[in-house]
Tab-separated table of C-alpha atoms and ligand atoms in Angstrom:
chain	number	residue	atom	x	y	z
A	1	UNK	CA	-37.379	44.228	-346.255
A	2	UNK	CA	-41.001	43.232	-345.564
A	3	UNK	CA	-42.053	45.919	-348.075
A	4	UNK	CA	-39.954	44.264	-350.792
A	5	UNK	CA	-41.344	40.810	-349.926
A	6	UNK	CA	-44.887	42.244	-350.016
A	7	UNK	CA	-44.269	43.726	-353.444
A	8	UNK	CA	-42.712	40.495	-354.685
A	9	UNK	CA	-45.698	38.480	-353.470
A	10	UNK	CA	-48.115	40.924	-355.042
A	11	UNK	CA	-46.311	40.566	-358.395
A	12	UNK	CA	-46.417	36.789	-358.082
A	13	UNK	CA	-50.188	36.983	-357.557
A	14	UNK	CA	-50.519	39.066	-360.719
A	15	UNK	CA	-48.395	36.563	-362.661
A	16	UNK	CA	-50.600	33.739	-361.347
A	17	UNK	CA	-53.801	35.559	-362.394
A	18	UNK	CA	-52.402	35.908	-365.904
A	19	UNK	CA	-51.025	32.349	-366.090
A	20	UNK	CA	-54.088	30.620	-364.595
A	21	UNK	CA	-56.351	30.759	-367.700
A	22	UNK	CA	-53.469	29.399	-369.777
A	23	UNK	CA	-52.807	26.585	-367.300
A	24	UNK	CA	-56.549	25.848	-367.310
A	25	UNK	CA	-56.353	25.136	-371.049
A	26	UNK	CA	-54.278	22.055	-370.215
A	27	UNK	CA	-55.709	18.774	-369.043
A	28	UNK	CA	-55.397	18.883	-365.197
A	29	UNK	CA	-53.283	15.746	-364.869
A	30	UNK	CA	-51.031	16.852	-367.741
A	31	UNK	CA	-50.633	20.252	-366.026
A	32	UNK	CA	-49.743	18.494	-362.753
A	33	UNK	CA	-46.994	16.437	-364.455
A	34	UNK	CA	-45.671	19.333	-366.547
A	35	UNK	CA	-45.249	21.517	-363.455
A	36	UNK	CA	-43.579	18.642	-361.675
A	37	UNK	CA	-41.068	18.403	-364.523
A	38	UNK	CA	-40.395	22.138	-364.216
A	39	UNK	CA	-39.809	21.607	-360.471
A	40	UNK	CA	-37.356	18.768	-361.121
A	41	UNK	CA	-35.478	20.993	-363.570
A	42	UNK	CA	-35.394	23.964	-361.179
A	43	UNK	CA	-34.132	21.719	-358.383
A	44	UNK	CA	-31.346	20.243	-360.503
A	45	UNK	CA	-28.689	22.922	-359.963
A	46	UNK	CA	-27.608	25.662	-357.570
A	47	UNK	CA	-28.294	28.522	-359.978
A	48	UNK	CA	-31.976	27.735	-360.652
A	49	UNK	CA	-32.487	26.937	-356.978
A	50	UNK	CA	-31.092	30.354	-355.971
A	51	UNK	CA	-33.232	32.051	-358.617
A	52	UNK	CA	-36.365	30.241	-357.401
A	53	UNK	CA	-35.513	31.235	-353.825
A	54	UNK	CA	-35.381	34.872	-354.842
A	55	UNK	CA	-38.961	34.659	-356.109
A	56	UNK	CA	-40.583	32.400	-353.517
A	57	UNK	CA	-38.549	31.812	-350.385
A	58	UNK	CA	-38.945	33.513	-347.014
A	59	UNK	CA	-36.844	33.018	-343.910
A	60	UNK	CA	-37.525	34.278	-340.417
A	61	UNK	CA	-36.465	32.720	-337.168
A	62	UNK	CA	-39.877	33.398	-335.604
A	63	UNK	CA	-41.179	30.735	-338.013
A	64	UNK	CA	-38.934	28.003	-336.600
A	65	UNK	CA	-41.038	25.399	-334.853
A	66	UNK	CA	-40.450	22.050	-333.167
A	67	UNK	CA	-43.218	19.446	-333.263
A	68	UNK	CA	-42.813	16.039	-331.608
A	69	UNK	CA	-39.062	16.586	-331.490
A	70	UNK	CA	-38.767	17.410	-335.213
A	71	UNK	CA	-37.386	20.894	-335.945
A	72	UNK	CA	-39.073	22.660	-338.870
A	73	UNK	CA	-37.723	25.904	-340.317
A	74	UNK	CA	-41.344	26.974	-340.816
A	75	UNK	CA	-44.741	25.292	-340.409
A	76	UNK	CA	-45.746	25.547	-344.078
A	77	UNK	CA	-45.947	22.116	-345.640
A	78	UNK	CA	-46.935	20.503	-348.894
A	79	UNK	CA	-49.615	17.892	-348.364
A	80	UNK	CA	-49.396	14.337	-349.717
A	81	UNK	CA	-50.479	13.720	-353.289
A	82	UNK	CA	-48.569	16.378	-355.201
A	83	UNK	CA	-45.246	14.547	-355.167
A	84	UNK	CA	-46.385	10.946	-355.378
A	85	UNK	CA	-42.955	9.595	-356.358
A	86	UNK	CA	-40.801	11.883	-354.197
A	87	UNK	CA	-39.091	13.641	-357.092
A	88	UNK	CA	-39.052	17.282	-356.030
A	89	UNK	CA	-37.343	17.410	-352.656
A	90	UNK	CA	-34.446	19.565	-353.881
A	91	UNK	CA	-36.692	22.446	-354.953
A	92	UNK	CA	-39.149	22.641	-352.014
A	93	UNK	CA	-36.862	24.671	-349.699
A	94	UNK	CA	-36.399	27.280	-352.462
A	95	UNK	CA	-40.179	27.553	-352.856
A	96	UNK	CA	-40.376	28.234	-349.123
A	97	UNK	CA	-41.721	24.960	-347.746
A	98	UNK	CA	-40.593	23.860	-344.303
A	99	UNK	CA	-41.880	20.347	-344.889
A	100	UNK	CA	-43.199	18.145	-347.638
A	101	UNK	CA	-45.218	14.993	-347.169
A	102	UNK	CA	-44.214	12.627	-349.970
A	103	UNK	CA	-46.462	9.934	-351.409
A	104	UNK	CA	-48.692	8.250	-350.730
A	105	UNK	CA	-46.219	5.420	-351.242
A	106	UNK	CA	-47.486	1.871	-351.379
A	107	UNK	CA	-45.718	-1.441	-350.774
A	108	UNK	CA	-46.249	-2.530	-354.384
A	109	UNK	CA	-45.954	-0.544	-357.614
A	110	UNK	CA	-49.389	1.004	-358.102
A	111	UNK	CA	-50.608	2.358	-361.455
A	112	UNK	CA	-53.662	4.025	-359.899
A	113	UNK	CA	-57.108	4.144	-361.417
A	114	UNK	CA	-57.587	3.997	-365.203
A	115	UNK	CA	-58.951	6.821	-367.375
A	116	UNK	CA	-59.272	10.523	-366.685
A	117	UNK	CA	-58.697	11.066	-362.980
A	118	UNK	CA	-58.371	14.751	-362.213
A	119	UNK	CA	-61.170	17.286	-362.821
A	120	UNK	CA	-61.292	21.022	-362.135
A	121	UNK	CA	-64.336	22.452	-360.351
A	122	UNK	CA	-63.579	26.200	-360.495
A	123	UNK	CA	-66.961	27.436	-359.230
A	124	UNK	CA	-66.626	25.193	-356.190
A	125	UNK	CA	-62.968	26.217	-355.750
A	126	UNK	CA	-62.080	22.561	-355.784
A	127	UNK	CA	-60.538	19.742	-357.734
A	128	UNK	CA	-62.042	16.265	-357.973
A	129	UNK	CA	-59.411	13.575	-357.576
A	130	UNK	CA	-59.679	9.993	-358.813
A	131	UNK	CA	-55.970	9.117	-358.918
A	132	UNK	CA	-56.149	5.965	-356.767
A	133	UNK	CA	-52.647	6.036	-355.253
A	134	UNK	CA	-50.554	5.924	-358.427
A	135	UNK	CA	-46.872	5.704	-357.446
A	136	UNK	CA	-43.723	3.775	-358.329
A	137	UNK	CA	-43.796	1.697	-355.143
A	138	UNK	CA	-41.822	1.970	-351.900
A	139	UNK	CA	-38.792	-0.071	-353.010
A	140	UNK	CA	-37.964	1.936	-356.108
A	141	UNK	CA	-38.656	5.331	-354.531
A	142	UNK	CA	-36.713	4.622	-351.336
A	143	UNK	CA	-33.744	3.332	-353.374
A	144	UNK	CA	-33.697	6.648	-355.253
A	145	UNK	CA	-34.059	8.785	-352.098
A	146	UNK	CA	-31.752	6.893	-349.750
A	147	UNK	CA	-28.670	9.094	-350.263
A	148	UNK	CA	-30.485	12.374	-350.865
A	149	UNK	CA	-29.637	15.183	-348.442
A	150	UNK	CA	-32.912	17.013	-347.766
A	151	UNK	CA	-31.085	19.965	-346.176
A	152	UNK	CA	-33.474	22.240	-344.295
A	153	UNK	CA	-36.550	20.406	-345.621
A	154	UNK	CA	-38.347	18.087	-343.235
A	155	UNK	CA	-39.874	15.115	-345.006
A	156	UNK	CA	-42.990	13.116	-344.181
A	157	UNK	CA	-43.356	9.603	-345.550
A	158	UNK	CA	-47.013	8.935	-346.297
A	159	UNK	CA	-47.727	5.188	-346.444
A	160	UNK	CA	-50.918	3.809	-347.962
A	161	UNK	CA	-52.028	0.347	-348.983
A	162	UNK	CA	-51.537	-0.677	-352.627
A	163	UNK	CA	-54.716	-0.192	-354.637
A	164	UNK	CA	-54.499	-3.281	-356.828
A	165	UNK	CA	-57.509	-5.443	-356.044
A	166	UNK	CA	-61.055	-5.062	-354.719
A	167	UNK	CA	-60.487	-7.954	-352.284
A	168	UNK	CA	-59.412	-6.936	-348.804
A	169	UNK	CA	-56.957	-9.171	-346.965
A	170	UNK	CA	-56.064	-7.902	-343.497
A	171	UNK	CA	-52.629	-9.475	-343.132
A	172	UNK	CA	-51.470	-8.585	-346.647
A	173	UNK	CA	-52.735	-5.036	-346.224
A	174	UNK	CA	-50.848	-4.570	-342.976
A	175	UNK	CA	-47.673	-5.972	-344.544
A	176	UNK	CA	-48.096	-3.512	-347.392
A	177	UNK	CA	-47.978	-0.568	-344.966
A	178	UNK	CA	-45.079	-1.957	-342.930
A	179	UNK	CA	-43.090	-2.706	-346.101
A	180	UNK	CA	-43.174	1.017	-346.891
A	181	UNK	CA	-42.175	1.857	-343.319
A	182	UNK	CA	-39.211	-0.530	-343.540
A	183	UNK	CA	-38.108	0.725	-346.965
A	184	UNK	CA	-38.044	4.268	-345.566
A	185	UNK	CA	-36.636	3.453	-342.137
A	186	UNK	CA	-33.561	5.619	-342.811
A	187	UNK	CA	-35.336	8.299	-344.849
A	188	UNK	CA	-37.498	11.196	-343.714
A	189	UNK	CA	-38.598	12.765	-340.451
A	190	UNK	CA	-42.070	11.409	-339.737
A	191	UNK	CA	-44.526	8.830	-341.039
A	192	UNK	CA	-48.171	9.316	-341.933
A	193	UNK	CA	-50.312	6.204	-342.095
A	194	UNK	CA	-52.968	6.984	-344.662
A	195	UNK	CA	-56.081	4.953	-343.856
A	196	UNK	CA	-58.403	7.331	-345.671
A	197	UNK	CA	-57.736	7.288	-349.410
A	198	UNK	CA	-61.250	7.675	-350.881
A	199	UNK	CA	-60.274	6.267	-354.284
A	200	UNK	CA	-59.368	2.646	-353.596
A	201	UNK	CA	-61.089	-0.489	-354.854
A	202	UNK	CA	-61.592	-1.948	-351.390
A	203	UNK	CA	-62.788	1.253	-349.667
A	204	UNK	CA	-61.449	2.329	-346.291
A	205	UNK	CA	-61.329	-0.929	-344.309
A	206	UNK	CA	-59.218	0.480	-341.473
A	207	UNK	CA	-62.140	2.510	-340.201
A	208	UNK	CA	-63.148	-0.833	-338.670
A	209	UNK	CA	-61.794	-0.694	-335.055
A	210	UNK	CA	-60.631	-4.311	-335.075
A	211	UNK	CA	-58.624	-3.875	-338.286
A	212	UNK	CA	-57.270	-0.531	-337.125
A	213	UNK	CA	-56.140	-2.077	-333.879
A	214	UNK	CA	-54.221	-4.773	-335.808
A	215	UNK	CA	-52.689	-2.178	-338.144
A	216	UNK	CA	-51.522	0.153	-335.377
A	217	UNK	CA	-50.067	-2.764	-333.405
A	218	UNK	CA	-47.982	-3.708	-336.477
A	219	UNK	CA	-47.075	-0.080	-337.194
A	220	UNK	CA	-45.689	0.226	-333.665
A	221	UNK	CA	-43.550	-2.861	-334.194
A	222	UNK	CA	-41.931	-1.068	-337.154
A	223	UNK	CA	-41.517	2.268	-335.384
A	224	UNK	CA	-38.214	4.079	-335.842
A	225	UNK	CA	-36.794	5.772	-332.746
A	226	UNK	CA	-37.392	9.542	-332.800
A	227	UNK	CA	-39.736	9.423	-335.802
A	228	UNK	CA	-43.334	10.474	-335.021
A	229	UNK	CA	-46.191	8.548	-336.581
A	230	UNK	CA	-49.450	10.254	-337.564
A	231	UNK	CA	-52.675	8.736	-338.869
A	232	UNK	CA	-54.509	10.476	-341.692
A	233	UNK	CA	-58.274	10.641	-341.238
A	234	UNK	CA	-61.111	10.789	-343.747
A	235	UNK	CA	-63.251	13.901	-344.058
A	236	UNK	CA	-66.631	12.211	-344.141
A	237	UNK	CA	-66.895	10.310	-340.891
A	238	UNK	CA	-69.521	10.499	-338.189
A	239	UNK	CA	-68.169	12.073	-335.014
A	240	UNK	CA	-68.496	8.724	-333.249
A	241	UNK	CA	-66.217	7.166	-335.900
A	242	UNK	CA	-63.681	9.966	-335.496
A	243	UNK	CA	-63.778	9.429	-331.725
A	244	UNK	CA	-63.192	5.695	-332.107
A	245	UNK	CA	-60.207	6.209	-334.413
A	246	UNK	CA	-58.677	8.917	-332.245
A	247	UNK	CA	-59.143	6.715	-329.148
A	248	UNK	CA	-57.336	3.881	-330.944
A	249	UNK	CA	-54.531	6.258	-331.960
A	250	UNK	CA	-54.123	7.423	-328.350
A	251	UNK	CA	-54.220	3.856	-327.058
A	252	UNK	CA	-51.462	2.834	-329.491
A	253	UNK	CA	-49.308	5.871	-328.737
A	254	UNK	CA	-49.616	7.457	-332.172
A	255	UNK	CA	-48.193	10.973	-332.159
A	256	UNK	CA	-51.112	12.697	-333.855
A	257	UNK	CA	-53.572	12.754	-336.704
A	258	UNK	CA	-53.520	14.480	-340.092
A	259	UNK	CA	-56.772	16.333	-340.819
A	260	UNK	CA	-58.054	15.480	-343.390
A	261	UNK	CA	-58.146	13.542	-346.615
A	262	UNK	CA	-60.422	14.474	-349.556
A	263	UNK	CA	-64.207	14.916	-349.224
A	264	UNK	CA	-66.572	12.562	-351.037
A	265	UNK	CA	-69.323	14.456	-352.892
A	266	UNK	CA	-72.081	12.142	-351.654
A	267	UNK	CA	-71.534	13.231	-348.038
A	268	UNK	CA	-70.899	16.877	-348.867
A	269	UNK	CA	-73.152	19.870	-349.454
A	270	UNK	CA	-70.430	22.449	-349.920
A	271	UNK	CA	-69.881	22.422	-353.663
A	272	UNK	CA	-71.819	23.535	-356.741
A	273	UNK	CA	-73.847	20.402	-357.535
A	274	UNK	CA	-74.175	20.999	-361.298
A	275	UNK	CA	-70.418	21.246	-361.557
A	276	UNK	CA	-69.640	17.689	-360.427
A	277	UNK	CA	-67.802	16.297	-363.481
A	278	UNK	CA	-67.597	12.572	-362.628
A	279	UNK	CA	-69.434	10.035	-360.473
A	280	UNK	CA	-66.266	8.837	-358.713
A	281	UNK	CA	-63.487	10.571	-356.783
A	282	UNK	CA	-63.320	13.071	-353.937
A	283	UNK	CA	-62.778	16.808	-353.591
A	284	UNK	CA	-60.031	18.990	-352.197
A	285	UNK	CA	-60.173	22.738	-351.549
A	286	UNK	CA	-63.167	24.753	-350.391
A	287	UNK	CA	-65.712	21.902	-349.945
A	288	UNK	CA	-63.302	20.418	-347.442
A	289	UNK	CA	-62.121	23.575	-345.751
A	290	UNK	CA	-64.846	23.918	-343.115
A	291	UNK	CA	-64.828	20.199	-342.248
A	292	UNK	CA	-61.088	19.852	-341.737
A	293	UNK	CA	-60.904	23.175	-339.877
A	294	UNK	CA	-63.787	22.207	-337.541
A	295	UNK	CA	-62.155	18.871	-336.791
A	296	UNK	CA	-58.919	20.686	-336.047
A	297	UNK	CA	-60.653	23.139	-333.703
A	298	UNK	CA	-62.460	20.271	-331.960
A	299	UNK	CA	-59.167	18.454	-331.468
A	300	UNK	CA	-57.653	21.555	-329.831
A	301	UNK	CA	-60.663	21.927	-327.519
A	302	UNK	CA	-60.515	18.224	-326.594
A	303	UNK	CA	-56.795	18.530	-325.870
A	304	UNK	CA	-57.365	21.518	-323.594
A	305	UNK	CA	-60.157	19.736	-321.737
A	306	UNK	CA	-58.110	16.571	-321.144
B	1	FMN	C1	-54.412	15.724	-356.657
B	1	FMN	C2	-54.430	15.274	-355.225
B	1	FMN	C3	-53.867	14.048	-354.902
B	1	FMN	C4	-53.863	13.602	-353.571
B	1	FMN	N1	-53.269	12.420	-353.246
B	1	FMN	C5	-53.139	12.071	-351.949
B	1	FMN	C6	-52.395	10.923	-351.570
B	1	FMN	O1	-51.828	10.222	-352.406
B	1	FMN	N2	-52.328	10.612	-350.251
B	1	FMN	C7	-52.913	11.365	-349.281
B	1	FMN	O2	-52.788	11.050	-348.098
B	1	FMN	N3	-53.620	12.455	-349.613
B	1	FMN	C8	-53.726	12.831	-350.907
B	1	FMN	N4	-54.429	13.961	-351.247
B	1	FMN	C9	-55.112	14.732	-350.181
B	1	FMN	C10	-54.269	15.908	-349.708
B	1	FMN	O3	-53.057	15.479	-349.126
B	1	FMN	C11	-55.041	16.751	-348.688
B	1	FMN	O4	-55.263	15.974	-347.532
B	1	FMN	C12	-56.370	17.228	-349.232
B	1	FMN	O5	-56.207	17.690	-350.547
B	1	FMN	C13	-56.970	18.341	-348.380
B	1	FMN	O6	-56.252	19.517	-348.452
B	1	FMN	P1	-56.640	20.727	-349.474
B	1	FMN	O7	-58.091	20.949	-349.417
B	1	FMN	O8	-55.800	21.846	-348.958
B	1	FMN	O9	-56.214	20.262	-350.826
B	1	FMN	C14	-54.458	14.414	-352.575
B	1	FMN	C15	-55.032	15.641	-352.926
B	1	FMN	C16	-55.009	16.069	-354.232
B	1	FMN	C17	-55.637	17.409	-354.579
């Protein structure tokens, strides 16, 4: 059986190598939305789901894992930002995902940043993202998802603050996060509180310990029994800032942290400088790999020492 799966995966790699130059002819954001539409179509009926499963899915009980009381069929998850409006949940299990983090969702409808906002950086093995939290807003998305049966898929609800104005207002910002939590109180398996979107007009105000303290206090008031809450950290912080945020998370009984959000080019040396296509945005992929992995390793060491 493993031989057949190996062969299948090898063929998929070949198909990807052939398809990649064609996909790269498309504008990146247009490619993102076209593939999402294909996913919606494939997830719309049992036949295409079974066919997709044949090509991509893999089941083995050794992959079953329980984290913070949530049972995952495997630990492979789709990170936030691909499915910003939560439209693809019926196809993820057939692709093989054990979990998908949907969003980021914001309290208000959020158009995101104007202009071109996704740029390929192939030499750096990265993509520069300037989306700015575009999504249909927590009310509309939760109304659509409220009766959806996610089956074997575990679902994370990623909440961020609406990116609508450069002015920061602490109380309104906190209410924005908790509105999303309330809208999704009966939907999903865990929450992620995203305090680290690098593409907002008012920056990342919740790095400030006082503001973070107020946010996490409110988040706890909106906690749903049995639903872990994680906080998503930025990639570009000083270690002392990471320590302060993690201490606050521990103090407020958060269940963990998500490592990490995108890397801002100005704090990063791990990309091909001449390739940077735009003066705004932040990078995923290889420039971030070492940073997020080191933070992860450090968190394991700290856990073992404590
Ligand atoms: C196109 C794109 C959009 C993203 N949007 C979000 C988002 O809305 N919320 C969020 O928390 N992270 C977002 N991210 C960050 C990812 O969830 C992830 O943390 C980051 O890409 C690092 O992982 P990677 O290097 O494997 O891509 C986005 C990433 C990409 C590439």
